[in-house]
mmCIF file with all atom_site columns, C-alpha atoms in Angstrom:
data_model
loop_
_atom_site.group_PDB
_atom_site.id
_atom_site.type_symbol
_atom_site.label_atom_id
_atom_site.label_alt_id
_atom_site.label_comp_id
_atom_site.label_asym_id
_atom_site.label_entity_id
_atom_site.label_seq_id
_atom_site.pdbx_PDB_ins_code
_atom_site.Cartn_x
_atom_site.Cartn_y
_atom_site.Cartn_z
_atom_site.occupancy
_atom_site.B_iso_or_equiv
_atom_site.pdbx_formal_charge
_atom_site.auth_seq_id
_atom_site.auth_comp_id
_atom_site.auth_asym_id
_atom_site.auth_atom_id
_atom_site.pdbx_PDB_model_num
ATOM 1  C CA . SER A 1 1  ? 17.664  -6.422  -3.773  1.00 0.00 ? 1  SER A CA 1
ATOM 2  C CA . PRO A 1 2  ? 13.930  -6.565  -2.967  1.00 0.00 ? 2  PRO A CA 1
ATOM 3  C CA . GLY A 1 3  ? 14.201  -10.266 -2.131  1.00 0.00 ? 3  GLY A CA 1
ATOM 4  C CA . TRP A 1 4  ? 16.939  -9.674  0.423   1.00 0.00 ? 4  TRP A CA 1
ATOM 5  C CA . THR A 1 5  ? 14.955  -6.825  1.967   1.00 0.00 ? 5  THR A CA 1
ATOM 6  C CA . ALA A 1 6  ? 11.849  -9.014  2.263   1.00 0.00 ? 6  ALA A CA 1
ATOM 7  C CA . VAL A 1 7  ? 13.790  -11.839 3.916   1.00 0.00 ? 7  VAL A CA 1
ATOM 8  C CA . GLN A 1 8  ? 15.392  -9.442  6.397   1.00 0.00 ? 8  GLN A CA 1
ATOM 9  C CA . PHE A 1 9  ? 11.999  -7.902  7.177   1.00 0.00 ? 9  PHE A CA 1
ATOM 10 C CA . MET A 1 10 ? 10.529  -11.333 7.883   1.00 0.00 ? 10 MET A CA 1
ATOM 11 C CA . ARG A 1 11 ? 13.479  -12.324 10.070  1.00 0.00 ? 11 ARG A CA 1
ATOM 12 C CA . THR A 1 12 ? 13.402  -9.077  12.047  1.00 0.00 ? 12 THR A CA 1
ATOM 13 C CA . ASN A 1 13 ? 9.658   -9.386  12.634  1.00 0.00 ? 13 ASN A CA 1
ATOM 14 C CA . HIS A 1 14 ? 9.720   -13.163 13.260  1.00 0.00 ? 14 HIS A CA 1
ATOM 15 C CA . ILE A 1 15 ? 7.411   -13.883 10.329  1.00 0.00 ? 15 ILE A CA 1
ATOM 16 C CA . ASP A 1 16 ? 7.195   -17.505 9.240   1.00 0.00 ? 16 ASP A CA 1
ATOM 17 C CA . GLN A 1 17 ? 8.493   -17.448 5.656   1.00 0.00 ? 17 GLN A CA 1
ATOM 18 C CA . THR A 1 18 ? 6.486   -20.500 4.608   1.00 0.00 ? 18 THR A CA 1
ATOM 19 C CA . ALA A 1 19 ? 3.255   -19.019 5.947   1.00 0.00 ? 19 ALA A CA 1
ATOM 20 C CA . ALA A 1 20 ? 4.021   -15.675 4.284   1.00 0.00 ? 20 ALA A CA 1
ATOM 21 C CA . ALA A 1 21 ? 4.607   -17.428 0.954   1.00 0.00 ? 21 ALA A CA 1
ATOM 22 C CA . HIS A 1 22 ? 1.218   -19.188 1.228   1.00 0.00 ? 22 HIS A CA 1
ATOM 23 C CA . ILE A 1 23 ? -0.507  -15.878 1.971   1.00 0.00 ? 23 ILE A CA 1
ATOM 24 C CA . LEU A 1 24 ? 1.154   -14.149 -0.980  1.00 0.00 ? 24 LEU A CA 1
ATOM 25 C CA . ARG A 1 25 ? 0.203   -16.986 -3.344  1.00 0.00 ? 25 ARG A CA 1
ATOM 26 C CA . SER A 1 26 ? -3.415  -16.822 -2.174  1.00 0.00 ? 26 SER A CA 1
ATOM 27 C CA . GLN A 1 27 ? -3.847  -13.189 -3.188  1.00 0.00 ? 27 GLN A CA 1
ATOM 28 C CA . VAL A 1 28 ? -5.780  -12.695 -6.387  1.00 0.00 ? 28 VAL A CA 1
ATOM 29 C CA . ALA A 1 29 ? -6.072  -9.680  -8.633  1.00 0.00 ? 29 ALA A CA 1
ATOM 30 C CA . THR A 1 30 ? -9.077  -7.420  -8.166  1.00 0.00 ? 30 THR A CA 1
ATOM 31 C CA . ALA A 1 31 ? -11.201 -7.151  -11.295 1.00 0.00 ? 31 ALA A CA 1
ATOM 32 C CA . ARG A 1 32 ? -11.677 -3.689  -12.798 1.00 0.00 ? 32 ARG A CA 1
ATOM 33 C CA . ALA A 1 33 ? -15.458 -4.036  -12.380 1.00 0.00 ? 33 ALA A CA 1
ATOM 34 C CA . GLU A 1 34 ? -14.955 -4.521  -8.636  1.00 0.00 ? 34 GLU A CA 1
ATOM 35 C CA . LEU A 1 35 ? -12.813 -1.383  -8.446  1.00 0.00 ? 35 LEU A CA 1
ATOM 36 C CA . ASP A 1 36 ? -15.383 0.586   -10.444 1.00 0.00 ? 36 ASP A CA 1
ATOM 37 C CA . ALA A 1 37 ? -18.061 -0.458  -7.941  1.00 0.00 ? 37 ALA A CA 1
ATOM 38 C CA . LEU A 1 38 ? -16.241 1.079   -4.971  1.00 0.00 ? 38 LEU A CA 1
ATOM 39 C CA . ASP A 1 39 ? -18.191 4.270   -4.396  1.00 0.00 ? 39 ASP A CA 1
ATOM 40 C CA . ARG A 1 40 ? -16.932 5.112   -0.907  1.00 0.00 ? 40 ARG A CA 1
ATOM 41 C CA . PRO A 1 41 ? -14.268 7.751   -0.323  1.00 0.00 ? 41 PRO A CA 1
ATOM 42 C CA . THR A 1 42 ? -10.932 5.950   -0.424  1.00 0.00 ? 42 THR A CA 1
ATOM 43 C CA . LEU A 1 43 ? -7.468  7.179   0.491   1.00 0.00 ? 43 LEU A CA 1
ATOM 44 C CA . VAL A 1 44 ? -4.531  5.705   -1.394  1.00 0.00 ? 44 VAL A CA 1
ATOM 45 C CA . VAL A 1 45 ? -1.318  6.595   0.468   1.00 0.00 ? 45 VAL A CA 1
ATOM 46 C CA . CYS A 1 46 ? 2.064   5.714   -0.963  1.00 0.00 ? 46 CYS A CA 1
ATOM 47 C CA . GLY A 1 47 ? 5.684   6.437   -0.152  1.00 0.00 ? 47 GLY A CA 1
ATOM 48 C CA . ALA A 1 48 ? 7.396   8.504   -2.841  1.00 0.00 ? 48 ALA A CA 1
ATOM 49 C CA . ASP A 1 49 ? 10.002  5.760   -3.292  1.00 0.00 ? 49 ASP A CA 1
ATOM 50 C CA . ASP A 1 50 ? 7.591   2.810   -3.037  1.00 0.00 ? 50 ASP A CA 1
ATOM 51 C CA . THR A 1 51 ? 7.821   0.557   -6.062  1.00 0.00 ? 51 THR A CA 1
ATOM 52 C CA . ASP A 1 52 ? 6.778   -2.667  -4.307  1.00 0.00 ? 52 ASP A CA 1
ATOM 53 C CA . ASN A 1 53 ? 3.192   -3.121  -5.451  1.00 0.00 ? 53 ASN A CA 1
ATOM 54 C CA . GLY A 1 54 ? 2.535   -1.349  -8.700  1.00 0.00 ? 54 GLY A CA 1
ATOM 55 C CA . SER A 1 55 ? 1.426   2.222   -9.219  1.00 0.00 ? 55 SER A CA 1
ATOM 56 C CA . ALA A 1 56 ? -0.525  3.824   -6.383  1.00 0.00 ? 56 ALA A CA 1
ATOM 57 C CA . PRO A 1 57 ? -1.402  6.878   -8.533  1.00 0.00 ? 57 PRO A CA 1
ATOM 58 C CA . ASP A 1 58 ? -2.837  4.527   -11.172 1.00 0.00 ? 58 ASP A CA 1
ATOM 59 C CA . LEU A 1 59 ? -4.881  2.739   -8.503  1.00 0.00 ? 59 LEU A CA 1
ATOM 60 C CA . ALA A 1 60 ? -6.244  6.045   -7.213  1.00 0.00 ? 60 ALA A CA 1
ATOM 61 C CA . ALA A 1 61 ? -7.082  7.081   -10.775 1.00 0.00 ? 61 ALA A CA 1
ATOM 62 C CA . VAL A 1 62 ? -9.360  4.080   -11.356 1.00 0.00 ? 62 VAL A CA 1
ATOM 63 C CA . LEU A 1 63 ? -11.190 4.295   -8.019  1.00 0.00 ? 63 LEU A CA 1
ATOM 64 C CA . PRO A 1 64 ? -14.264 6.496   -8.474  1.00 0.00 ? 64 PRO A CA 1
ATOM 65 C CA . ALA A 1 65 ? -13.971 8.341   -5.151  1.00 0.00 ? 65 ALA A CA 1
ATOM 66 C CA . ALA A 1 66 ? -10.255 8.112   -4.406  1.00 0.00 ? 66 ALA A CA 1
ATOM 67 C CA . THR A 1 67 ? -7.807  10.634  -3.052  1.00 0.00 ? 67 THR A CA 1
ATOM 68 C CA . TYR A 1 68 ? -4.090  10.051  -3.600  1.00 0.00 ? 68 TYR A CA 1
ATOM 69 C CA . ALA A 1 69 ? -1.501  11.174  -1.066  1.00 0.00 ? 69 ALA A CA 1
ATOM 70 C CA . GLU A 1 70 ? 2.230   10.723  -1.459  1.00 0.00 ? 70 GLU A CA 1
ATOM 71 C CA . THR A 1 71 ? 4.461   10.729  1.602   1.00 0.00 ? 71 THR A CA 1
ATOM 72 C CA . PRO A 1 72 ? 8.234   10.494  1.980   1.00 0.00 ? 72 PRO A CA 1
ATOM 73 C CA . GLY A 1 73 ? 9.772   7.042   2.103   1.00 0.00 ? 73 GLY A CA 1
ATOM 74 C CA . THR A 1 74 ? 9.533   3.538   0.733   1.00 0.00 ? 74 THR A CA 1
ATOM 75 C CA . HIS A 1 75 ? 6.830   0.908   1.118   1.00 0.00 ? 75 HIS A CA 1
ATOM 76 C CA . MET A 1 76 ? 7.583   0.257   4.786   1.00 0.00 ? 76 MET A CA 1
ATOM 77 C CA . SER A 1 77 ? 9.474   3.360   5.922   1.00 0.00 ? 77 SER A CA 1
ATOM 78 C CA . SER A 1 78 ? 6.681   5.706   4.838   1.00 0.00 ? 78 SER A CA 1
ATOM 79 C CA . VAL A 1 79 ? 4.493   4.549   7.732   1.00 0.00 ? 79 VAL A CA 1
ATOM 80 C CA . THR A 1 80 ? 7.084   5.865   10.203  1.00 0.00 ? 80 THR A CA 1
ATOM 81 C CA . LYS A 1 81 ? 6.934   9.409   8.827   1.00 0.00 ? 81 LYS A CA 1
ATOM 82 C CA . PRO A 1 82 ? 4.637   12.048  10.340  1.00 0.00 ? 82 PRO A CA 1
ATOM 83 C CA . GLU A 1 83 ? 3.362   12.918  6.867   1.00 0.00 ? 83 GLU A CA 1
ATOM 84 C CA . PHE A 1 84 ? 1.729   9.483   6.664   1.00 0.00 ? 84 PHE A CA 1
ATOM 85 C CA . GLY A 1 85 ? -0.459  10.138  9.695   1.00 0.00 ? 85 GLY A CA 1
ATOM 86 C CA . GLN A 1 86 ? -1.067  13.705  8.570   1.00 0.00 ? 86 GLN A CA 1
ATOM 87 C CA . ALA A 1 87 ? -2.364  12.465  5.210   1.00 0.00 ? 87 ALA A CA 1
ATOM 88 C CA . ILE A 1 88 ? -4.784  10.106  6.958   1.00 0.00 ? 88 ILE A CA 1
ATOM 89 C CA . ALA A 1 89 ? -5.941  12.791  9.398   1.00 0.00 ? 89 ALA A CA 1
ATOM 90 C CA . ALA A 1 90 ? -6.501  15.295  6.575   1.00 0.00 ? 90 ALA A CA 1
ATOM 91 C CA . PHE A 1 91 ? -8.508  12.723  4.599   1.00 0.00 ? 91 PHE A CA 1
ATOM 92 C CA . LEU A 1 92 ? -10.692 11.859  7.586   1.00 0.00 ? 92 LEU A CA 1
ATOM 93 C CA . ALA A 1 93 ? -11.252 15.529  8.408   1.00 0.00 ? 93 ALA A CA 1
ATOM 94 C CA . ALA A 1 94 ? -12.384 16.383  4.867   1.00 0.00 ? 94 ALA A CA 1
#
């Protein structure tokens, strides 16, 4: 389950669960007008099996200057794949 995975991640990385809960509760949604105002090139990278935080393709679609890149993996495992770094390098080189 996602809850079990999150708890194990926090234990493995020695993250204070109470502090993490406070941080998560303090996050607020970004208004559509704020997203529309982002005019800088933006890379949205997402693991193909990442379902943790909503739709990355949908986020890229609403950002005026966004590029979407999908890499193998889940929310956390995708950052360990070479394709993740390759997507960033390709974006920065463009």
